[in-house]
Amino acid sequence: RRLLRRPAGLAGRPAGRPRLELKCSPPGTGHSASITPPSTMSAARSGGVVDTVRRYSGSQHNSRRDNYSQFDAADTAGDDAKRDFDAARERGDTAQWHDVLFTALFVANLLAFAAVNAYAFASSGAAPDFDDARPLPTLGSGVLLRLGGCVVALAVLAVALAAVALAATLHFPVITGFVAYGVIIAYSVTLAVVAVASGAWYVAIVGALMVAFQLLLAYQFYLFRHMAAALLGTLRTVAARHQGIWATLAVSMVVTLLWSALFAALLPPAFVVFTGPAAYVVYVYYSFTYFWVAQVIGNVFFMTMSGSVASWYFATSDADTVAQPTLGAARRALTYSFGSICFGSLLVALLQTLRRVLSIVRRANTNNVFIAVLACIADCILGCIEYLLRFFNKYVYVIIASYGVSYCTGAKKTLSMLGPAGFSMIVNHNVVVAIAFASYLAAAITCAVAGYGLAVAALPIVELRWPTAALGAALGGFIVSNSFAVPDAGATTLLVNYLCAPGQLRVRDADAFARFDSAMGSPDLGAPV
């Protein structure tokens, strides 16, 4: 019902192309977006048919003040090269804060977390005593310096691997996609063969199912390959012009590591003070807080990158692009849309906390097979729900970053898009995930081998060789997998805005529009969404 099909006999845009309309409320009355049925968007005129598309642009597209814009484009019949798009921007002077309640809840939880930690530190009096733990080798200053050099070298190697993986993804997306699926299928086959050899038939069955599932995903990517090339190729152009996206990626990794290190430092005093049943309660609360804050951090940076790409999409030319679009997107993510980020992050954090509780129950009932099996099944179900919610939230955040709406409004828009555009949205998500996972495996193995080699060459203590290899695997996997936040956010933003406002891409970049238009109508992909 969301498709507008032009009569096949008319000249101009081919039949079967979508025309969605995003409308905004009058300036000063609040910022909300709605999608109008396509039947109201066409008007007959003498000499041809005019399809009117009204595009809604959020406050991110004004460098001086937050506002919302409307682009009215007339798509006249005839030659595509002669189509004239006259844009009129209606600017508002105010911007609306969304989901403020969840901002207040997030801040209140942080204050409560700080209070619990202050009490734990005051009550413990000092750092906990680990004298009973297994002693570590005594490290001199020279060994510490060499170990630090190994860590720096591994970090540099991981950054280089991430750069290579991103360059391959953005310049050769189709080849990289097929290689990624080949790596994952080989990994799944290896897992199944090893499981059969060791007699672990359940693991073998899971591995066989993974192989079948990855073959299906690879076939879907084959159908989606033209659109993947258009999305990632256009993102390469955007990322070259918006260098702030790469700075955002680097800062996001640093902030994530700092939060994890801080959380690890806060755990020991809490478990010295709280014992017995109280320790379980504190553990669950700490887990919930860690998950919520980690989700908020990741989603703030995701929306920053998404908002920067959306600023490029809704500009009429490079000269029309606002100054410092990435900084503007970050400011909006931390102010007007921060409550929406806290809302979506809270949903995922609750699921993650429930799964952590189930893992505690499973470990505490290893002798009770019935409870252990139930906990395992429940954990599997919650894991599937969490994965679907993460996928759903990604598109909600893109709509929020692009159009400045609340979380609930963005969720409604995402649900409305899943019907006609569900295939493209799902395959786009799977492609980025597949390439990221294959890159993660390659980087983890490479950095692990490099870490072990550096330890053998530079560290005189034999006991440090395998820990250094494990550190290299963790560091390489973390940096490379997190670097794919850029293609994830960028490709998703381009896809969502093309589905909502395809004509705007013709105004912004005619060549990119031609690639998108051809890919969406390719015989492999099927009917245009």
Coordinates of N, CA and C in Angstrom, one line a residue, residues 131-343:
D131 N 46.1 -11.4 48.4 CA 47.3 -12.2 48.7 C 47.1 -13.7 48.5
D132 N 45.8 -14.2 48.5 CA 45.5 -15.6 48.3 C 45.5 -16.0 46.9
A133 N 45.5 -14.9 46.0 CA 45.4 -15.3 44.6 C 46.7 -15.8 44.1
R134 N 46.7 -16.4 42.9 CA 47.9 -17.0 42.4 C 48.9 -15.9 42.0
P135 N 50.1 -16.0 42.6 CA 51.1 -14.9 42.4 C 51.5 -14.7 40.9
L136 N 51.7 -13.5 40.5 CA 52.1 -13.2 39.2 C 53.6 -13.0 39.2
P137 N 54.3 -13.2 38.1 CA 55.7 -13.0 38.0 C 56.1 -11.5 38.3
T138 N 57.2 -11.3 39.0 CA 57.7 -10.0 39.4 C 58.2 -9.3 38.1
L139 N 57.7 -8.1 37.8 CA 58.1 -7.4 36.6 C 58.9 -6.2 36.9
G140 N 60.1 -6.2 36.4 CA 60.9 -5.0 36.5 C 60.5 -3.9 35.6
S141 N 61.1 -2.7 35.8 CA 60.8 -1.6 35.0 C 61.1 -1.8 33.5
G142 N 62.2 -2.5 33.2 CA 62.5 -2.8 31.8 C 61.5 -3.7 31.2
V143 N 61.1 -4.8 31.9 CA 60.1 -5.7 31.3 C 58.8 -4.9 31.1
L144 N 58.4 -4.0 32.0 CA 57.2 -3.3 31.9 C 57.2 -2.4 30.6
L145 N 58.4 -1.8 30.4 CA 58.5 -0.9 29.2 C 58.4 -1.8 27.9
R146 N 59.0 -2.9 28.0 CA 58.9 -3.8 26.8 C 57.5 -4.3 26.6
L147 N 56.8 -4.6 27.7 CA 55.4 -5.0 27.5 C 54.5 -3.9 27.0
G148 N 54.8 -2.7 27.5 CA 54.1 -1.5 26.9 C 54.3 -1.3 25.5
G149 N 55.6 -1.5 25.1 CA 55.9 -1.4 23.6 C 55.2 -2.5 22.8
C150 N 55.1 -3.7 23.4 CA 54.3 -4.7 22.6 C 52.9 -4.3 22.5
V151 N 52.3 -3.8 23.5 CA 50.9 -3.4 23.5 C 50.7 -2.3 22.4
V152 N 51.6 -1.3 22.4 CA 51.5 -0.2 21.4 C 51.6 -0.8 20.0
A153 N 52.6 -1.7 19.8 CA 52.8 -2.3 18.5 C 51.5 -3.1 18.1
L154 N 50.9 -3.8 19.0 CA 49.7 -4.6 18.7 C 48.5 -3.6 18.3
A155 N 48.5 -2.5 19.0 CA 47.4 -1.5 18.7 C 47.6 -0.9 17.4
V156 N 48.8 -0.6 17.0 CA 49.1 -0.1 15.7 C 48.8 -1.1 14.6
L157 N 49.1 -2.3 14.8 CA 48.8 -3.4 13.9 C 47.3 -3.5 13.7
A158 N 46.5 -3.5 14.9 CA 45.1 -3.6 14.8 C 44.5 -2.4 14.0
V159 N 45.0 -1.2 14.2 CA 44.5 0.0 13.5 C 44.8 -0.2 12.0
A160 N 46.0 -0.7 11.7 CA 46.3 -0.9 10.2 C 45.3 -2.0 9.6
L161 N 45.1 -3.0 10.4 CA 44.1 -4.1 9.9 C 42.7 -3.5 9.7
A162 N 42.3 -2.6 10.6 CA 41.0 -2.0 10.5 C 40.9 -1.1 9.3
A163 N 42.0 -0.4 9.0 CA 42.1 0.5 7.9 C 42.0 -0.3 6.6
V164 N 42.7 -1.4 6.5 CA 42.6 -2.3 5.3 C 41.2 -2.8 5.1
A165 N 40.6 -3.3 6.2 CA 39.3 -3.9 6.1 C 38.2 -2.9 5.7
L166 N 38.3 -1.6 6.2 CA 37.4 -0.6 5.9 C 37.6 -0.2 4.4
A167 N 38.9 0.0 4.0 CA 39.1 0.3 2.6 C 38.6 -0.7 1.6
A168 N 38.8 -2.0 2.0 CA 38.3 -3.0 1.1 C 36.8 -3.0 1.1
T169 N 36.1 -2.7 2.2 CA 34.7 -2.7 2.3 C 34.1 -1.5 1.5
L170 N 34.7 -0.4 1.5 CA 34.2 0.8 0.9 C 34.5 0.9 -0.6
H171 N 35.7 0.3 -1.0 CA 36.1 0.3 -2.4 C 35.7 -0.9 -3.2
F172 N 35.6 -2.1 -2.5 CA 35.3 -3.3 -3.2 C 34.2 -4.0 -2.4
P173 N 33.0 -3.4 -2.2 CA 32.0 -4.0 -1.3 C 31.5 -5.4 -1.7
V174 N 31.3 -5.6 -3.0 CA 30.8 -6.9 -3.5 C 31.8 -8.0 -3.2
I175 N 33.0 -7.8 -3.7 CA 34.1 -8.8 -3.5 C 34.3 -9.1 -2.0
T176 N 34.4 -8.0 -1.2 CA 34.6 -8.1 0.2 C 33.4 -8.9 0.9
G177 N 32.2 -8.6 0.4 CA 31.1 -9.3 1.0 C 31.1 -10.8 0.7
F178 N 31.4 -11.2 -0.5 CA 31.5 -12.6 -0.8 C 32.7 -13.3 0.0
V179 N 33.8 -12.6 0.1 CA 34.9 -13.2 0.8 C 34.5 -13.3 2.3
A180 N 33.8 -12.4 2.9 CA 33.4 -12.5 4.3 C 32.5 -13.7 4.5
Y181 N 31.5 -13.8 3.6 CA 30.6 -15.0 3.8 C 31.4 -16.3 3.6
G182 N 32.4 -16.3 2.7 CA 33.2 -17.5 2.5 C 34.0 -17.8 3.8
V183 N 34.5 -16.8 4.4 CA 35.2 -17.0 5.7 C 34.3 -17.5 6.8
I184 N 33.1 -17.0 6.9 CA 32.2 -17.4 7.9 C 31.7 -18.8 7.7
I185 N 31.5 -19.2 6.4 CA 31.0 -20.6 6.1 C 32.2 -21.5 6.4
A186 N 33.4 -21.2 6.0 CA 34.6 -22.0 6.4 C 34.7 -22.2 7.9
Y187 N 34.5 -21.1 8.6 CA 34.6 -21.2 10.1 C 33.5 -22.1 10.6
S188 N 32.3 -22.0 10.1 CA 31.2 -22.9 10.6 C 31.4 -24.4 10.2
V189 N 32.0 -24.6 9.0 CA 32.3 -26.0 8.6 C 33.4 -26.6 9.5
T190 N 34.4 -25.8 9.8 CA 35.5 -26.2 10.7 C 34.9 -26.5 12.1
L191 N 34.1 -25.7 12.6 CA 33.4 -25.9 13.9 C 32.7 -27.2 13.9
A192 N 31.9 -27.5 12.9 CA 31.1 -28.7 12.8 C 32.1 -29.9 12.7
V193 N 33.1 -29.9 11.9 CA 34.0 -31.0 11.7 C 34.7 -31.3 13.1
V194 N 35.2 -30.3 13.7 CA 35.9 -30.5 15.0 C 34.9 -31.1 16.0
A195 N 33.7 -30.6 16.0 CA 32.7 -31.1 17.0 C 32.4 -32.6 16.7
V196 N 32.3 -33.0 15.4 CA 32.1 -34.4 15.1 C 33.3 -35.3 15.5
A197 N 34.5 -34.8 15.3 CA 35.7 -35.5 15.6 C 35.8 -35.7 17.2
S198 N 35.3 -34.7 17.9 CA 35.4 -34.8 19.4 C 34.2 -35.5 20.0
G199 N 33.2 -35.8 19.2 CA 32.0 -36.5 19.7 C 30.9 -35.6 20.2
A200 N 31.1 -34.2 20.1 CA 30.1 -33.3 20.6 C 29.1 -33.1 19.5
W201 N 28.1 -34.0 19.5 CA 27.1 -34.0 18.4 C 26.2 -32.7 18.4
Y202 N 25.9 -32.2 19.6 CA 25.1 -31.0 19.7 C 25.8 -29.8 19.0
V203 N 27.0 -29.7 19.3 CA 27.8 -28.6 18.7 C 27.9 -28.8 17.2
A204 N 28.0 -30.1 16.8 CA 28.1 -30.4 15.3 C 26.8 -30.0 14.6
I205 N 25.6 -30.3 15.3 CA 24.3 -29.9 14.7 C 24.2 -28.4 14.6
V206 N 24.7 -27.7 15.7 CA 24.6 -26.2 15.6 C 25.5 -25.7 14.5
G207 N 26.7 -26.3 14.3 CA 27.6 -25.9 13.2 C 27.0 -26.1 11.9
A208 N 26.3 -27.3 11.7 CA 25.6 -27.5 10.4 C 24.5 -26.5 10.1
L209 N 23.8 -26.2 11.2 CA 22.7 -25.2 11.0 C 23.3 -23.8 10.6
M210 N 24.5 -23.5 11.2 CA 25.1 -22.3 10.9 C 25.6 -22.2 9.5
V211 N 26.1 -23.4 9.0 CA 26.5 -23.4 7.6 C 25.3 -23.2 6.6
A212 N 24.2 -23.8 6.9 CA 23.0 -23.7 6.1 C 22.5 -22.2 6.1
F213 N 22.5 -21.7 7.3 CA 22.0 -20.3 7.5 C 22.9 -19.3 6.8
Q214 N 24.2 -19.5 6.9 CA 25.2 -18.6 6.2 C 25.1 -18.7 4.7
L215 N 24.8 -19.9 4.2 CA 24.6 -20.1 2.7 C 23.4 -19.3 2.3
L216 N 22.3 -19.3 3.1 CA 21.1 -18.5 2.8 C 21.4 -17.0 2.8
L217 N 22.2 -16.6 3.8 CA 22.6 -15.2 3.8 C 23.4 -14.8 2.6
A218 N 24.3 -15.7 2.2 CA 25.2 -15.4 1.1 C 24.3 -15.3 -0.2
Y219 N 23.3 -16.1 -0.3 CA 22.4 -16.0 -1.5 C 21.7 -14.6 -1.5
Q220 N 21.2 -14.2 -0.3 CA 20.5 -12.9 -0.1 C 21.5 -11.8 -0.5
F221 N 22.7 -11.9 -0.1 CA 23.7 -10.9 -0.5 C 23.9 -10.9 -2.0
Y222 N 23.9 -12.0 -2.6 CA 24.0 -12.0 -4.1 C 22.9 -11.2 -4.7
L223 N 21.7 -11.3 -4.2 CA 20.5 -10.6 -4.7 C 20.7 -9.1 -4.4
F224 N 21.4 -8.8 -3.3 CA 21.5 -7.4 -2.8 C 22.8 -6.7 -3.2
R225 N 23.6 -7.4 -4.0 CA 25.0 -6.9 -4.2 C 25.0 -5.6 -4.9
H226 N 24.1 -5.3 -5.8 CA 24.1 -4.0 -6.5 C 23.8 -2.8 -5.5
M227 N 22.8 -3.1 -4.7 CA 22.5 -2.1 -3.7 C 23.6 -1.9 -2.7
A228 N 24.2 -3.0 -2.3 CA 25.4 -2.9 -1.3 C 26.5 -2.0 -1.9
A229 N 26.8 -2.2 -3.2 CA 27.8 -1.5 -3.9 C 27.4 0.0 -4.0
A230 N 26.1 0.3 -4.2 CA 25.7 1.7 -4.3 C 25.8 2.3 -2.9
L231 N 25.3 1.6 -1.9 CA 25.3 2.2 -0.5 C 26.8 2.5 0.0
L232 N 27.6 1.5 -0.1 CA 29.0 1.6 0.4 C 29.8 2.5 -0.5
G233 N 29.6 2.5 -1.8 CA 30.3 3.4 -2.6 C 30.0 4.9 -2.4
T234 N 28.7 5.2 -2.1 CA 28.3 6.5 -1.8 C 28.8 6.9 -0.4
L235 N 28.8 6.0 0.5 CA 29.4 6.3 1.8 C 30.8 6.6 1.8
R236 N 31.6 6.0 0.8 CA 33.0 6.4 0.7 C 33.1 7.8 0.3
T237 N 32.2 8.3 -0.5 CA 32.2 9.8 -0.9 C 31.9 10.6 0.3
V238 N 30.9 10.2 1.1 CA 30.5 11.0 2.3 C 31.6 11.0 3.3
A239 N 32.2 9.9 3.6 CA 33.3 9.8 4.6 C 34.5 10.6 4.2
A240 N 34.8 10.7 2.9 CA 35.9 11.5 2.5 C 35.7 13.0 2.7
R241 N 34.4 13.4 2.7 CA 34.1 14.9 2.9 C 33.9 15.2 4.3
H242 N 33.3 14.2 5.1 CA 33.0 14.5 6.5 C 34.0 13.7 7.3
Q243 N 35.2 14.3 7.5 CA 36.3 13.6 8.2 C 36.0 13.5 9.7
G244 N 35.1 14.3 10.2 CA 34.7 14.1 11.6 C 34.2 12.8 11.9
I245 N 33.7 12.0 11.0 CA 33.1 10.7 11.2 C 34.2 9.8 11.8
W246 N 35.4 9.9 11.2 CA 36.5 9.0 11.6 C 37.0 9.5 13.0
A247 N 37.0 10.8 13.3 CA 37.4 11.2 14.6 C 36.4 10.7 15.7
T248 N 35.1 10.7 15.3 CA 34.0 10.2 16.1 C 34.3 8.7 16.4
L249 N 34.7 7.9 15.4 CA 35.0 6.5 15.6 C 36.1 6.3 16.6
A250 N 37.2 7.1 16.5 CA 38.3 6.9 17.4 C 37.9 7.3 18.9
V251 N 37.2 8.4 19.0 CA 36.7 8.8 20.3 C 35.8 7.8 21.0
S252 N 35.0 7.2 20.2 CA 34.0 6.2 20.7 C 34.8 5.0 21.3
M253 N 35.8 4.5 20.6 CA 36.6 3.4 21.1 C 37.3 3.8 22.4
V254 N 37.8 5.0 22.5 CA 38.5 5.4 23.7 C 37.5 5.5 24.9
V255 N 36.4 6.1 24.6 CA 35.4 6.2 25.7 C 34.9 4.9 26.2
T256 N 34.7 4.0 25.2 CA 34.2 2.6 25.6 C 35.3 1.9 26.5
L257 N 36.5 2.0 26.1 CA 37.6 1.4 26.9 C 37.7 2.0 28.3
L258 N 37.5 3.3 28.4 CA 37.6 4.0 29.6 C 36.5 3.6 30.6
W259 N 35.3 3.4 30.0 CA 34.1 3.0 30.8 C 34.3 1.6 31.3
S260 N 34.8 0.7 30.5 CA 35.1 -0.7 30.9 C 36.2 -0.7 32.0
A261 N 37.2 0.1 31.8 CA 38.3 0.1 32.8 C 37.8 0.6 34.1
L262 N 37.0 1.7 34.1 CA 36.4 2.2 35.3 C 35.5 1.3 36.0
F263 N 34.7 0.6 35.2 CA 33.8 -0.4 35.8 C 34.6 -1.6 36.5
A264 N 35.6 -2.0 35.8 CA 36.4 -3.1 36.4 C 37.1 -2.6 37.7
A265 N 37.5 -1.3 37.8 CA 38.1 -0.8 39.0 C 37.1 -0.7 40.1
L266 N 35.8 -0.5 39.8 CA 34.8 -0.3 40.8 C 34.3 -1.6 41.4
L267 N 34.5 -2.7 40.7 CA 33.9 -4.0 41.2 C 34.5 -4.6 42.5
P268 N 35.9 -4.6 42.6 CA 36.4 -5.3 43.8 C 35.9 -4.7 45.2
P269 N 35.9 -3.4 45.4 CA 35.5 -2.9 46.7 C 34.0 -3.2 46.9
A270 N 33.2 -3.3 45.9 CA 31.8 -3.6 46.1 C 31.6 -5.0 46.6
F271 N 32.4 -6.0 46.1 CA 32.2 -7.3 46.5 C 33.0 -7.7 47.8
V272 N 33.8 -6.7 48.3 CA 34.4 -6.8 49.6 C 33.3 -6.4 50.7
V273 N 32.5 -5.4 50.4 CA 31.6 -4.9 51.3 C 30.3 -5.7 51.3
F274 N 29.8 -6.1 50.2 CA 28.5 -6.8 50.0 C 28.8 -8.3 49.9
T275 N 28.2 -9.1 50.8 CA 28.4 -10.5 50.8 C 27.1 -11.2 50.9
G276 N 27.1 -12.5 50.6 CA 25.8 -13.3 50.7 C 24.8 -12.9 49.6
P277 N 23.5 -12.9 49.9 CA 22.5 -12.6 49.0 C 22.7 -11.1 48.4
A278 N 23.2 -10.2 49.3 CA 23.3 -8.8 48.9 C 24.3 -8.8 47.7
A279 N 25.3 -9.7 47.7 CA 26.3 -9.6 46.6 C 25.6 -9.9 45.3
Y280 N 24.7 -10.8 45.2 CA 24.0 -11.1 44.0 C 23.2 -9.9 43.5
V281 N 22.5 -9.3 44.4 CA 21.7 -8.1 44.1 C 22.6 -7.0 43.5
V282 N 23.7 -6.8 44.2 CA 24.7 -5.7 43.7 C 25.3 -6.1 42.4
Y283 N 25.5 -7.4 42.2 CA 26.1 -7.9 40.9 C 25.1 -7.6 39.8
V284 N 23.8 -7.9 40.0 CA 22.8 -7.7 39.0 C 22.7 -6.2 38.7
Y285 N 22.7 -5.4 39.8 CA 22.5 -3.9 39.6 C 23.8 -3.4 38.8
Y286 N 25.0 -3.8 39.2 CA 26.2 -3.3 38.5 C 26.1 -3.8 37.0
S287 N 25.7 -5.0 36.8 CA 25.6 -5.4 35.4 C 24.6 -4.6 34.6
F288 N 23.5 -4.3 35.2 CA 22.5 -3.5 34.5 C 23.0 -2.1 34.2
T289 N 23.7 -1.5 35.2 CA 24.3 -0.1 34.9 C 25.4 -0.2 33.9
Y290 N 26.2 -1.2 33.9 CA 27.3 -1.3 32.9 C 26.6 -1.4 31.5
F291 N 25.7 -2.3 31.4 CA 25.0 -2.5 30.1 C 24.4 -1.2 29.6
W292 N 23.6 -0.5 30.5 CA 22.9 0.7 30.1 C 23.9 1.8 29.6
V293 N 24.9 2.0 30.4 CA 25.9 3.1 30.1 C 26.6 2.7 28.8
A294 N 27.0 1.4 28.7 CA 27.7 1.0 27.4 C 26.8 1.2 26.2
Q295 N 25.5 0.9 26.3 CA 24.6 1.1 25.2 C 24.4 2.5 24.9
V296 N 24.3 3.4 25.9 CA 24.1 4.8 25.6 C 25.4 5.4 24.9
I297 N 26.6 5.0 25.4 CA 27.8 5.5 24.8 C 27.8 5.1 23.3
G298 N 27.6 3.8 23.0 CA 27.7 3.3 21.6 C 26.6 4.0 20.8
N299 N 25.4 4.2 21.3 CA 24.3 4.8 20.5 C 24.5 6.3 20.3
V300 N 25.1 7.0 21.2 CA 25.4 8.4 21.0 C 26.3 8.6 19.8
F301 N 27.4 7.7 19.8 CA 28.3 7.9 18.7 C 27.7 7.4 17.4
F302 N 26.9 6.3 17.5 CA 26.2 5.9 16.3 C 25.3 7.0 15.7
M303 N 24.5 7.6 16.5 CA 23.7 8.7 16.0 C 24.5 9.9 15.6
T304 N 25.6 10.1 16.1 CA 26.5 11.2 15.7 C 26.9 11.0 14.2
M305 N 27.4 9.8 14.0 CA 27.8 9.4 12.6 C 26.6 9.4 11.6
S306 N 25.5 8.9 12.1 CA 24.3 8.9 11.3 C 23.8 10.3 10.9
G307 N 23.8 11.2 11.9 CA 23.4 12.6 11.7 C 24.4 13.3 10.7
S308 N 25.6 13.0 10.8 CA 26.6 13.6 9.8 C 26.3 13.1 8.4
V309 N 26.0 11.9 8.2 CA 25.7 11.4 6.9 C 24.4 12.0 6.4
A310 N 23.4 12.1 7.3 CA 22.1 12.7 6.9 C 22.3 14.1 6.5
S311 N 23.2 14.9 7.1 CA 23.5 16.3 6.8 C 24.0 16.3 5.3
W312 N 24.8 15.4 4.9 CA 25.3 15.3 3.5 C 24.1 15.0 2.6
Y313 N 23.2 14.1 3.0 CA 22.2 13.6 2.1 C 21.2 14.8 1.8
F314 N 20.9 15.6 2.8 CA 19.8 16.6 2.7 C 20.4 17.9 2.2
A315 N 21.7 18.1 2.0 CA 22.2 19.3 1.4 C 22.0 19.2 -0.1
T316 N 21.9 20.4 -0.7 CA 21.7 20.4 -2.2 C 23.0 20.3 -2.9
S317 N 24.1 20.6 -2.2 CA 25.4 20.5 -2.9 C 26.5 20.5 -1.8
D318 N 27.7 20.4 -2.2 CA 28.8 20.5 -1.2 C 28.9 21.8 -0.5
A319 N 28.6 22.9 -1.3 CA 28.6 24.2 -0.8 C 27.5 24.5 0.2
D320 N 26.4 23.7 0.1 CA 25.3 23.9 0.9 C 25.4 23.1 2.2
T321 N 26.4 22.2 2.3 CA 26.5 21.4 3.5 C 26.9 22.3 4.7
V322 N 26.3 22.1 5.9 CA 26.6 22.9 7.0 C 28.0 22.8 7.5
A323 N 28.5 23.8 8.2 CA 29.8 23.7 8.7 C 29.8 22.8 9.9
Q324 N 30.9 22.0 10.0 CA 31.1 21.0 11.1 C 29.8 20.1 11.3
P325 N 29.4 19.4 10.3 CA 28.2 18.6 10.5 C 28.3 17.5 11.6
T326 N 29.5 17.0 11.8 CA 29.6 15.9 12.8 C 29.5 16.5 14.2
L327 N 30.1 17.6 14.4 CA 29.9 18.3 15.7 C 28.5 18.6 16.0
G328 N 27.8 19.1 15.0 CA 26.4 19.4 15.2 C 25.5 18.2 15.5
A329 N 25.8 17.1 14.8 CA 25.1 15.9 15.1 C 25.4 15.4 16.5
A330 N 26.7 15.5 16.9 CA 27.0 15.1 18.3 C 26.3 16.0 19.3
R331 N 26.1 17.2 19.1 CA 25.4 18.1 20.0 C 24.0 17.7 20.1
R332 N 23.4 17.4 19.0 CA 21.9 17.0 19.0 C 21.8 15.7 19.7
A333 N 22.7 14.7 19.5 CA 22.6 13.4 20.1 C 22.7 13.6 21.6
L334 N 23.5 14.5 22.1 CA 23.7 14.7 23.5 C 22.7 15.6 24.2
T335 N 21.8 16.2 23.4 CA 20.8 17.2 23.9 C 19.4 16.7 23.6
Y336 N 18.9 17.1 22.4 CA 17.5 16.9 22.1 C 17.1 15.4 21.9
S337 N 18.1 14.6 21.5 CA 17.7 13.2 21.2 C 18.3 12.3 22.3
F338 N 18.9 12.9 23.3 CA 19.6 12.0 24.3 C 18.6 11.1 25.1
G339 N 17.4 11.7 25.4 CA 16.4 10.9 26.0 C 15.9 9.7 25.2
S340 N 15.8 9.9 23.9 CA 15.5 8.8 23.0 C 16.6 7.7 23.0
I341 N 17.8 8.1 23.0 CA 18.9 7.2 23.1 C 18.8 6.4 24.4
C342 N 18.6 7.1 25.5 CA 18.4 6.4 26.8 C 17.3 5.4 26.8
F343 N 16.2 5.7 26.1 CA 15.0 4.9 26.1 C 15.4 3.6 25.3

